[in-house]
Amino acid sequence: MKIAVLASPADEPRVAAIPETVKKFTGLGADVAVEAGAGERAGISDSDYREAGATIGDRTSVLKGAGAILVVQGPDADEVSGMEKGALLIGALDPVNRGDAVKAYADAGLEALAMEWMPRITRAQSMDILSSQSNLAGYKAVVDAASAYGRAFPMMMTAAGTVSPAKCFVMGVGVAGLQAIATAKRLGAQVSATDVRSATKEQIKSLGAKPIFVESVEGIEGEGSGGYAGEMSDEYRKAQAELVSSHIAKQDIVITTALIPGRPAPRLISDEQLKTMRTGSVIVDLAAEAGGNVEGCVAGETVERHGVKIIGAVQLSRTLAGDASALFSRNLYNFLSAYWDEESKAPAWPEEDEILPAIRLTEDGKVVNERLTS
Ligand code: NAD
C-alpha cells in the first residue's frame, strides 16, 4: 500500500508522520510519500524523510495511487480532489463541526477514520490522539502559567531572604491534569488537585500532591463510564463551589481541565470566586474551547479580571509541534500496524471489531457512523 502524508494548513504546525514512523511503515512493506515541506514546522526536513525511506513530492503526486492518507486535520470539502476512491483518510477529522467535509469524504468514496473518536479501551491506548496531545497540553499549561506569573514557582532560600513556593491548584485530573500536577511539582510548586471521579484521589497522592475533594456529596465512584465524567447534581455542584471558594482564595496558579463529553465544559470558577483570588494570580483554562471552566474566559486570549490573568488555552499541543507530531504519528502507526496484513501489505479489517465502527465516518459513498446518522 502507498501511504500519503499531507502537509497541514497554515494554522497547524503538526505533521502526521515522522521519520521514525516512515521507517516503520516501509519496514511493513508500505511505500510512503510525503508532501514537500510537510514536516518543516515540526522541525523535520524533506531530507530527513527521504533518509527514512519516503519519497517527496507535490500534493498531486503524493496522493496518486495512495491507499491511505495521513493528516493532522481533515481536509476541507474542496480539497478532496486527487484522493483515490476507497482510500483511507486518517486523522483528527473533527466530524461534529465539519459536516460538509465529512459529506465530501463520502461523495469522494473515501473511508474516513476520525482518530479522536478512538474508544477508551486498553487495547486502543497507544492509538489515542486525545490522550497524547492532552498530555503535552497539561505540561504546557503549567509552563505558560509560570511564564505569565510574576513570581517564581519553587521555594528559594537566598541571602536576601526566602522566596515562598507558588501554590498551584489543578481542577480536573484526567490525562492533562495529571501531567499538569507532575509539571508543577517538578517546578517546585505546592500542588493540590480535585476531580469528581474518586479514582483520581490516589493518582493525585501518588504524584505528591494534595487531593481536595467534596466529601459531603457522593461524586463519581471509580473511573466513571469509559473513564469519562458526567454532569453532576445541583447538590454536588453547590458543595463543590463552596469547597473551591475557600481553596482558590489561597492559590497563585489554577489549571482547569474539566470536560464532559458532548456537553459544554462545567463552570468551576465564577466571577465572584475570582474576586477572592490574589492580584497577580494566573489561571490557565484548558477547557476554553468547550466554553471554559472559568467565567469570563475567552478561548485563544488572555484576559484580566479582578487582577487575575485568565489564559484561554487553545490547542496547546501545537506549540510543541515536534513532540506533538511524534506522539500523533506514533498513534497513527500503532493503529494501522495493529491491523496490518503481512501478505497484502495493507491493513485488513476484521469482521467484528470494537474500534472501527467507533471511528469510521464514511464508507462506500455514505456517512456510516451512528454518532452522525442517528
Ligand atoms: P477528560 O478530558 O474527559 O476530562 C478531564 C477531567 O475533568 C476528567 O478527569 C474528569 O473527571 C474531570 N471533570 C469533569 N467534570 C468535572 C467537574 N465538574 N469538576 C472537576 N473535575 C471534572 O478526561 P481525560 O483526560 O480524557 O481522562 C479521563 C479518564 O479516562 C482518565 O482516567 C484516563 O486515564 C482515562 N483514559 C483512558 C484511555 C484508554 O484506556 N484508552 C484513553 C484516554 C483516557
CSV table of C-alpha atoms and ligand atoms in Angstrom, one decimal:
chain,number,residue,atom,x,y,z
A,1,MET,CA,0.0,0.0,0.0
A,2,LYS,CA,1.1,3.5,-0.7
A,3,ILE,CA,0.7,5.9,2.3
A,4,ALA,CA,0.5,9.6,1.6
A,5,VAL,CA,1.4,12.1,4.3
A,6,LEU,CA,-0.1,15.6,3.6
A,7,ALA,CA,1.2,19.0,4.7
A,8,SER,CA,-1.1,20.7,7.2
A,9,PRO,CA,-2.8,24.0,6.7
A,10,ALA,CA,-1.2,27.3,7.8
A,11,ASP,CA,-2.6,27.3,11.3
A,12,GLU,CA,-1.5,23.7,12.0
A,13,PRO,CA,2.3,23.1,12.6
A,14,ARG,CA,2.0,19.4,13.4
A,15,VAL,CA,2.5,16.6,10.9
A,16,ALA,CA,1.0,13.1,10.8
A,17,ALA,CA,4.2,11.1,10.2
A,18,ILE,CA,7.8,11.5,11.4
A,19,PRO,CA,10.9,9.8,10.0
A,20,GLU,CA,10.6,7.0,12.7
A,21,THR,CA,7.1,6.1,11.6
A,22,VAL,CA,8.0,6.3,7.9
A,23,LYS,CA,10.8,3.8,8.6
A,24,LYS,CA,8.4,1.5,10.4
A,25,PHE,CA,5.8,1.7,7.6
A,26,THR,CA,8.4,0.9,5.0
A,27,GLY,CA,9.5,-1.9,7.2
A,28,LEU,CA,6.0,-3.3,6.9
A,29,GLY,CA,6.3,-3.2,3.2
A,30,ALA,CA,4.4,0.1,2.6
A,31,ASP,CA,5.6,2.9,0.3
A,32,VAL,CA,5.4,6.3,2.0
A,33,ALA,CA,5.1,9.6,0.0
A,34,VAL,CA,5.4,12.9,1.9
A,35,GLU,CA,4.2,16.2,0.6
A,36,ALA,CA,7.1,18.6,0.3
A,37,GLY,CA,7.6,20.8,3.4
A,38,ALA,CA,5.1,18.8,5.4
A,39,GLY,CA,7.4,18.5,8.5
A,40,GLU,CA,9.1,21.8,8.3
A,41,ARG,CA,7.2,23.5,11.2
A,42,ALA,CA,7.7,20.4,13.4
A,43,GLY,CA,11.5,20.6,12.8
A,44,ILE,CA,11.6,17.8,10.2
A,45,SER,CA,13.2,18.4,6.7
A,46,ASP,CA,12.3,16.7,3.5
A,47,SER,CA,15.8,15.1,3.5
A,48,ASP,CA,15.0,13.6,7.0
A,49,TYR,CA,12.0,11.9,5.4
A,50,ARG,CA,14.0,10.8,2.4
A,51,GLU,CA,16.7,9.3,4.6
A,52,ALA,CA,13.9,7.3,6.4
A,53,GLY,CA,12.8,5.9,3.1
A,54,ALA,CA,10.0,8.2,1.9
A,55,THR,CA,9.6,9.9,-1.5
A,56,ILE,CA,8.8,13.6,-1.5
A,57,GLY,CA,6.5,15.3,-4.0
A,58,ASP,CA,3.7,17.8,-4.6
A,59,ARG,CA,0.2,17.0,-3.3
A,60,THR,CA,-1.0,15.6,-6.6
A,61,SER,CA,1.9,13.1,-7.0
A,62,VAL,CA,1.8,12.1,-3.3
A,63,LEU,CA,-1.9,11.4,-3.5
A,64,LYS,CA,-1.7,9.4,-6.8
A,65,GLY,CA,-2.4,5.7,-6.0
A,66,ALA,CA,-2.3,6.3,-2.2
A,67,GLY,CA,-4.4,3.7,-0.3
A,68,ALA,CA,-4.1,5.6,3.0
A,69,ILE,CA,-3.8,9.4,3.5
A,70,LEU,CA,-2.4,10.6,6.9
A,71,VAL,CA,-3.4,14.1,8.0
A,72,VAL,CA,-3.4,16.0,11.3
A,73,GLN,CA,-6.6,17.9,10.5
A,74,GLY,CA,-9.2,16.8,7.9
A,75,PRO,CA,-9.0,18.4,4.5
A,76,ASP,CA,-11.8,20.9,3.6
A,77,ALA,CA,-14.7,19.7,1.3
A,78,ASP,CA,-13.0,21.3,-1.7
A,79,GLU,CA,-9.6,19.6,-1.0
A,80,VAL,CA,-10.6,16.0,-1.7
A,81,SER,CA,-9.9,16.0,-5.4
A,82,GLY,CA,-6.9,13.8,-6.3
A,83,MET,CA,-7.7,11.4,-3.4
A,84,GLU,CA,-8.4,7.9,-4.7
A,85,LYS,CA,-11.8,6.3,-4.3
A,86,GLY,CA,-11.6,3.7,-1.5
A,87,ALA,CA,-8.5,5.4,0.2
A,88,LEU,CA,-8.4,5.6,4.0
A,89,LEU,CA,-8.3,9.2,5.3
A,90,ILE,CA,-6.9,9.1,8.8
A,91,GLY,CA,-6.5,12.0,11.3
A,92,ALA,CA,-8.3,14.3,13.6
A,93,LEU,CA,-11.3,15.0,11.3
A,94,ASP,CA,-13.5,16.9,13.7
A,95,PRO,CA,-16.7,15.3,12.4
A,96,VAL,CA,-19.1,17.2,14.6
A,97,ASN,CA,-18.1,20.6,13.4
A,98,ARG,CA,-17.2,19.7,9.9
A,99,GLY,CA,-20.3,18.0,8.4
A,100,ASP,CA,-19.7,19.5,4.9
A,101,ALA,CA,-16.2,18.0,4.8
A,102,VAL,CA,-17.5,14.6,6.0
A,103,LYS,CA,-20.1,14.6,3.3
A,104,ALA,CA,-17.4,15.4,0.7
A,105,TYR,CA,-15.3,12.4,2.0
A,106,ALA,CA,-18.3,10.2,1.5
A,107,ASP,CA,-19.0,11.6,-2.0
A,108,ALA,CA,-15.3,11.1,-2.9
A,109,GLY,CA,-15.6,7.4,-1.9
A,110,LEU,CA,-13.1,7.8,0.9
A,111,GLU,CA,-13.1,5.7,4.1
A,112,ALA,CA,-12.6,8.5,6.6
A,113,LEU,CA,-11.4,7.5,10.1
A,114,ALA,CA,-11.7,10.1,12.9
A,115,MET,CA,-8.9,9.2,15.3
A,116,GLU,CA,-10.4,11.5,18.1
A,117,TRP,CA,-13.3,9.0,18.4
A,118,MET,CA,-11.0,6.2,19.4
A,119,PRO,CA,-12.8,4.2,22.2
A,120,ARG,CA,-11.1,4.4,25.6
A,121,ILE,CA,-10.2,0.7,25.9
A,122,THR,CA,-6.9,-0.7,27.0
A,123,ARG,CA,-6.1,-2.0,23.5
A,124,ALA,CA,-6.5,1.4,22.0
A,125,GLN,CA,-4.5,3.4,24.5
A,126,SER,CA,-1.4,3.6,22.2
A,127,MET,CA,-3.6,4.8,19.3
A,128,ASP,CA,-5.3,7.6,21.3
A,129,ILE,CA,-4.5,11.1,19.9
A,130,LEU,CA,-6.6,12.9,22.5
A,131,SER,CA,-4.5,11.4,25.3
A,132,SER,CA,-1.2,12.0,23.6
A,133,GLN,CA,-2.0,15.6,22.8
A,134,SER,CA,-3.7,16.3,26.2
A,135,ASN,CA,-0.5,15.1,28.0
A,136,LEU,CA,1.5,17.8,26.2
A,137,ALA,CA,-1.2,20.4,26.8
A,138,GLY,CA,-1.1,19.7,30.6
A,139,TYR,CA,2.6,20.3,30.6
A,140,LYS,CA,2.5,23.4,28.5
A,141,ALA,CA,-0.4,24.9,30.6
A,142,VAL,CA,1.9,24.9,33.6
A,143,VAL,CA,4.9,26.3,31.7
A,144,ASP,CA,2.6,29.1,30.3
A,145,ALA,CA,1.3,29.8,33.8
A,146,ALA,CA,4.8,30.0,35.1
A,147,SER,CA,5.9,32.5,32.5
A,148,ALA,CA,2.8,34.7,33.0
A,149,TYR,CA,3.1,34.6,36.8
A,150,GLY,CA,5.3,37.4,38.0
A,151,ARG,CA,7.0,35.3,40.6
A,152,ALA,CA,9.0,32.1,41.0
A,153,PHE,CA,7.5,28.6,41.4
A,154,PRO,CA,10.0,26.9,43.8
A,155,MET,CA,10.9,28.0,47.3
A,156,MET,CA,14.3,29.7,47.3
A,157,MET,CA,16.4,30.4,50.3
A,158,THR,CA,18.7,33.3,49.4
A,159,ALA,CA,21.0,35.6,51.3
A,160,ALA,CA,18.4,38.3,50.6
A,161,GLY,CA,15.6,36.2,52.2
A,162,THR,CA,13.2,33.4,51.3
A,163,VAL,CA,11.0,33.2,48.2
A,164,SER,CA,7.8,31.3,49.0
A,165,PRO,CA,6.7,28.4,46.7
A,166,ALA,CA,3.8,29.1,44.4
A,167,LYS,CA,0.5,27.4,45.3
A,168,CYS,CA,-0.9,25.6,42.3
A,169,PHE,CA,-4.4,24.0,42.1
A,170,VAL,CA,-5.3,21.6,39.3
A,171,MET,CA,-9.0,21.1,38.6
A,172,GLY,CA,-9.9,18.0,36.6
A,173,VAL,CA,-7.4,15.2,36.9
A,174,GLY,CA,-7.6,13.4,33.5
A,175,VAL,CA,-4.6,13.0,31.2
A,176,ALA,CA,-3.9,16.7,31.0
A,177,GLY,CA,-4.5,17.3,34.7
A,178,LEU,CA,-2.1,14.5,35.8
A,179,GLN,CA,0.6,15.9,33.6
A,180,ALA,CA,-0.1,19.5,34.9
A,181,ILE,CA,0.3,18.2,38.5
A,182,ALA,CA,3.6,16.4,37.7
A,183,THR,CA,5.0,19.5,35.9
A,184,ALA,CA,4.0,21.9,38.7
A,185,LYS,CA,5.6,19.6,41.2
A,186,ARG,CA,8.8,19.4,39.1
A,187,LEU,CA,8.9,23.2,39.1
A,188,GLY,CA,8.7,23.2,42.9
A,189,ALA,CA,5.1,24.5,43.4
A,190,GLN,CA,2.9,23.3,46.3
A,191,VAL,CA,0.3,21.4,44.4
A,192,SER,CA,-3.3,20.4,45.2
A,193,ALA,CA,-5.9,18.9,42.8
A,194,THR,CA,-9.6,18.0,42.5
A,195,ASP,CA,-11.8,15.9,40.4
A,196,VAL,CA,-15.3,14.4,40.5
A,197,ARG,CA,-14.0,10.8,40.0
A,198,SER,CA,-12.9,9.1,43.2
A,199,ALA,CA,-10.3,7.1,41.3
A,200,THR,CA,-8.2,10.2,40.9
A,201,LYS,CA,-7.6,10.7,44.6
A,202,GLU,CA,-4.9,8.0,44.7
A,203,GLN,CA,-3.4,9.3,41.5
A,204,ILE,CA,-3.1,12.8,42.9
A,205,LYS,CA,-1.4,11.4,46.1
A,206,SER,CA,1.0,9.3,44.1
A,207,LEU,CA,2.3,12.4,42.4
A,208,GLY,CA,2.9,14.0,45.8
A,209,ALA,CA,0.0,16.5,45.5
A,210,LYS,CA,-2.9,17.1,47.9
A,211,PRO,CA,-6.4,15.9,46.9
A,212,ILE,CA,-9.1,18.4,47.6
A,213,PHE,CA,-12.4,16.6,47.4
A,214,VAL,CA,-16.1,17.1,48.1
A,215,GLU,CA,-16.8,14.6,50.8
A,216,SER,CA,-20.4,15.6,51.8
A,217,VAL,CA,-22.0,14.5,48.5
A,218,GLU,CA,-21.0,11.5,46.5
A,219,GLY,CA,-19.1,12.1,43.3
A,220,ILE,CA,-18.4,9.5,40.6
A,221,GLU,CA,-17.2,6.3,42.0
A,222,GLY,CA,-14.2,4.8,40.5
A,223,GLU,CA,-13.3,5.8,36.9
A,224,GLY,CA,-16.8,6.7,35.6
A,225,SER,CA,-18.2,5.3,32.4
A,226,GLY,CA,-15.4,4.8,29.9
A,227,GLY,CA,-13.2,6.9,32.1
A,228,TYR,CA,-15.4,10.0,31.5
A,229,ALA,CA,-17.2,12.2,34.0
A,230,GLY,CA,-20.9,13.0,33.6
A,231,GLU,CA,-22.8,16.1,34.7
A,232,MET,CA,-23.1,16.4,38.5
A,233,SER,CA,-26.2,17.0,40.6
A,234,ASP,CA,-27.1,20.5,41.8
A,235,GLU,CA,-26.3,19.4,45.3
A,236,TYR,CA,-22.8,18.3,44.2
A,237,ARG,CA,-22.2,21.5,42.3
A,238,LYS,CA,-23.1,23.6,45.4
A,239,ALA,CA,-20.8,21.6,47.6
A,240,GLN,CA,-18.0,21.9,45.0
A,241,ALA,CA,-18.5,25.6,44.7
A,242,GLU,CA,-18.1,26.0,48.5
A,243,LEU,CA,-15.0,23.9,48.5
A,244,VAL,CA,-13.5,25.8,45.6
A,245,SER,CA,-14.3,29.2,47.1
A,246,SER,CA,-12.4,28.5,50.3
A,247,HIS,CA,-9.4,26.9,48.5
A,248,ILE,CA,-8.8,29.1,45.4
A,249,ALA,CA,-8.5,32.3,47.6
A,250,LYS,CA,-5.2,30.9,48.7
A,251,GLN,CA,-3.9,29.8,45.3
A,252,ASP,CA,-1.5,31.6,43.0
A,253,ILE,CA,-1.9,29.3,39.9
A,254,VAL,CA,-5.0,27.4,38.9
A,255,ILE,CA,-5.1,25.0,35.9
A,256,THR,CA,-8.6,23.9,34.9
A,257,THR,CA,-9.1,20.9,32.5
A,258,ALA,CA,-12.6,19.7,33.3
A,259,LEU,CA,-14.5,18.3,30.3
A,260,ILE,CA,-17.7,16.3,29.9
A,261,PRO,CA,-18.0,14.6,26.5
A,262,GLY,CA,-20.7,16.0,24.3
A,263,ARG,CA,-21.6,18.8,26.8
A,264,PRO,CA,-20.3,22.3,27.4
A,265,ALA,CA,-17.4,22.4,29.9
A,266,PRO,CA,-18.6,22.6,33.5
A,267,ARG,CA,-18.3,26.0,35.2
A,268,LEU,CA,-15.9,25.6,38.1
A,269,ILE,CA,-14.9,29.2,38.9
A,270,SER,CA,-17.4,32.0,39.0
A,271,ASP,CA,-16.6,35.7,38.7
A,272,GLU,CA,-17.4,36.1,42.4
A,273,GLN,CA,-14.8,33.5,43.2
A,274,LEU,CA,-12.3,35.2,41.0
A,275,LYS,CA,-12.6,38.3,43.2
A,276,THR,CA,-11.3,36.3,46.2
A,277,MET,CA,-8.1,35.4,44.4
A,278,ARG,CA,-4.9,37.3,44.9
A,279,THR,CA,-3.9,40.0,42.5
A,280,GLY,CA,-1.3,38.6,40.1
A,281,SER,CA,-2.7,35.0,40.2
A,282,VAL,CA,-2.8,33.1,36.9
A,283,ILE,CA,-5.5,30.7,35.7
A,284,VAL,CA,-5.0,28.6,32.6
A,285,ASP,CA,-8.3,27.2,31.3
A,286,LEU,CA,-7.7,24.2,29.1
A,287,ALA,CA,-11.4,23.8,28.6
A,288,ALA,CA,-11.6,27.2,26.9
A,289,GLU,CA,-12.7,25.8,23.5
A,290,ALA,CA,-15.5,23.9,25.1
A,291,GLY,CA,-16.9,27.1,26.7
A,292,GLY,CA,-14.4,27.3,29.6
A,293,ASN,CA,-14.3,26.2,33.2
A,294,VAL,CA,-13.8,29.8,34.3
A,295,GLU,CA,-16.4,32.6,34.0
A,296,GLY,CA,-15.1,35.3,31.6
A,297,CYS,CA,-12.5,33.1,29.9
A,298,VAL,CA,-12.1,33.8,26.2
A,299,ALA,CA,-10.7,31.0,24.0
A,300,GLY,CA,-7.4,31.9,22.5
A,301,GLU,CA,-7.0,35.1,24.6
A,302,THR,CA,-5.6,36.2,27.9
A,303,VAL,CA,-8.0,38.4,29.8
A,304,GLU,CA,-7.5,40.0,33.2
A,305,ARG,CA,-10.4,40.1,35.7
A,306,HIS,CA,-10.1,41.4,39.2
A,307,GLY,CA,-6.3,41.3,38.9
A,308,VAL,CA,-6.3,37.7,37.8
A,309,LYS,CA,-4.9,36.7,34.4
A,310,ILE,CA,-7.1,34.1,32.7
A,311,ILE,CA,-5.4,32.3,29.8
A,312,GLY,CA,-8.0,30.7,27.5
A,313,ALA,CA,-5.7,28.0,26.2
A,314,VAL,CA,-6.4,26.6,22.7
A,315,GLN,CA,-4.7,23.6,21.2
A,316,LEU,CA,-1.6,23.9,23.3
A,317,SER,CA,0.0,20.8,21.8
A,318,ARG,CA,0.5,22.8,18.6
A,319,THR,CA,3.1,25.0,20.5
A,320,LEU,CA,5.1,21.8,21.0
A,321,ALA,CA,4.9,20.8,17.3
A,322,GLY,CA,7.9,18.4,17.3
A,323,ASP,CA,6.8,16.3,20.3
A,324,ALA,CA,3.1,16.6,19.4
A,325,SER,CA,3.8,15.4,15.9
A,326,ALA,CA,5.9,12.5,17.2
A,327,LEU,CA,3.2,11.2,19.5
A,328,PHE,CA,0.4,11.8,17.0
A,329,SER,CA,2.4,10.0,14.3
A,330,ARG,CA,3.0,7.0,16.6
A,331,ASN,CA,-0.7,6.9,17.5
A,332,LEU,CA,-1.4,6.6,13.7
A,333,TYR,CA,1.3,4.0,13.2
A,334,ASN,CA,0.1,1.9,16.2
A,335,PHE,CA,-3.4,2.0,14.8
A,336,LEU,CA,-2.5,0.9,11.2
A,337,SER,CA,0.1,-1.6,12.2
A,338,ALA,CA,-2.3,-3.3,14.6
A,339,TYR,CA,-4.5,-4.3,11.6
A,340,TRP,CA,-1.6,-4.8,9.2
A,341,ASP,CA,-1.8,-7.9,6.9
A,342,GLU,CA,1.6,-9.1,6.0
A,343,GLU,CA,0.6,-10.7,2.7
A,344,SER,CA,-1.3,-7.8,1.2
A,345,LYS,CA,1.0,-5.3,2.9
A,346,ALA,CA,-2.1,-3.2,3.8
A,347,PRO,CA,-4.4,-3.1,6.7
A,348,ALA,CA,-7.2,-5.7,6.8
A,349,TRP,CA,-10.3,-5.0,8.8
A,350,PRO,CA,-11.7,-7.9,10.9
A,351,GLU,CA,-15.4,-8.7,10.7
A,352,GLU,CA,-16.0,-7.9,14.4
A,353,ASP,CA,-14.2,-5.1,16.0
A,354,GLU,CA,-14.7,-2.5,18.7
A,355,ILE,CA,-12.5,0.2,17.3
A,356,LEU,CA,-13.5,0.6,13.6
A,357,PRO,CA,-17.2,1.2,13.9
A,358,ALA,CA,-16.4,3.9,16.6
A,359,ILE,CA,-14.0,5.9,14.3
A,360,ARG,CA,-15.3,5.1,10.8
A,361,LEU,CA,-17.2,8.1,9.4
A,362,THR,CA,-17.7,7.2,5.8
A,363,GLU,CA,-17.7,4.0,3.7
A,364,ASP,CA,-18.8,3.1,0.2
A,365,GLY,CA,-20.0,6.6,-0.6
A,366,LYS,CA,-22.1,7.0,2.6
A,367,VAL,CA,-21.8,8.6,6.0
A,368,VAL,CA,-22.0,5.5,8.2
A,369,ASN,CA,-21.0,6.5,11.8
A,370,GLU,CA,-24.0,6.2,14.1
A,371,ARG,CA,-23.0,9.3,16.0
A,372,LEU,CA,-23.6,11.2,12.8
A,373,THR,CA,-26.5,9.3,11.4
A,374,SER,CA,-28.8,8.8,14.5
B,1,NAD,P1,-11.5,14.5,30.1
B,1,NAD,O1,-10.6,15.3,29.2
B,1,NAD,O2,-12.8,14.0,29.6
B,1,NAD,O3,-11.8,15.4,31.4
B,1,NAD,C1,-10.8,15.9,32.2
B,1,NAD,C2,-11.1,15.7,33.7
B,1,NAD,O4,-12.1,16.6,34.2
B,1,NAD,C3,-11.6,14.2,34.0
B,1,NAD,O5,-10.7,13.7,34.9
B,1,NAD,C4,-13.0,14.5,34.5
B,1,NAD,O6,-13.3,13.5,35.5
B,1,NAD,C5,-12.8,15.9,35.1
B,1,NAD,N1,-14.1,16.6,35.4
B,1,NAD,C6,-15.2,16.6,34.7
B,1,NAD,N2,-16.2,17.3,35.3
B,1,NAD,C7,-15.6,17.9,36.4
B,1,NAD,C8,-16.0,18.7,37.5
B,1,NAD,N3,-17.3,19.2,37.5
B,1,NAD,N4,-15.2,19.0,38.5
B,1,NAD,C9,-13.9,18.5,38.5
B,1,NAD,N5,-13.4,17.7,37.5
B,1,NAD,C10,-14.3,17.4,36.5
B,1,NAD,O7,-10.7,13.3,30.7
B,1,NAD,P2,-9.4,12.5,30.1
B,1,NAD,O8,-8.2,13.3,30.3
B,1,NAD,O9,-9.7,12.1,28.7
B,1,NAD,O10,-9.3,11.2,31.1
B,1,NAD,C11,-10.3,10.7,31.8
B,1,NAD,C12,-10.0,9.2,32.2
B,1,NAD,O11,-10.0,8.4,31.1
B,1,NAD,C13,-8.6,9.0,32.8
B,1,NAD,O12,-8.8,8.1,33.9
B,1,NAD,C14,-7.8,8.5,31.7
B,1,NAD,O13,-6.7,7.7,32.2
B,1,NAD,C15,-8.9,7.6,31.0
B,1,NAD,N6,-8.5,7.4,29.6
B,1,NAD,C16,-8.3,6.1,29.2
B,1,NAD,C17,-8.0,5.8,27.9
B,1,NAD,C18,-7.8,4.4,27.4
B,1,NAD,O14,-7.9,3.5,28.2
B,1,NAD,N7,-7.6,4.2,26.1
B,1,NAD,C19,-7.8,6.9,27.0
B,1,NAD,C20,-8.0,8.2,27.4
B,1,NAD,C21,-8.3,8.4,28.7
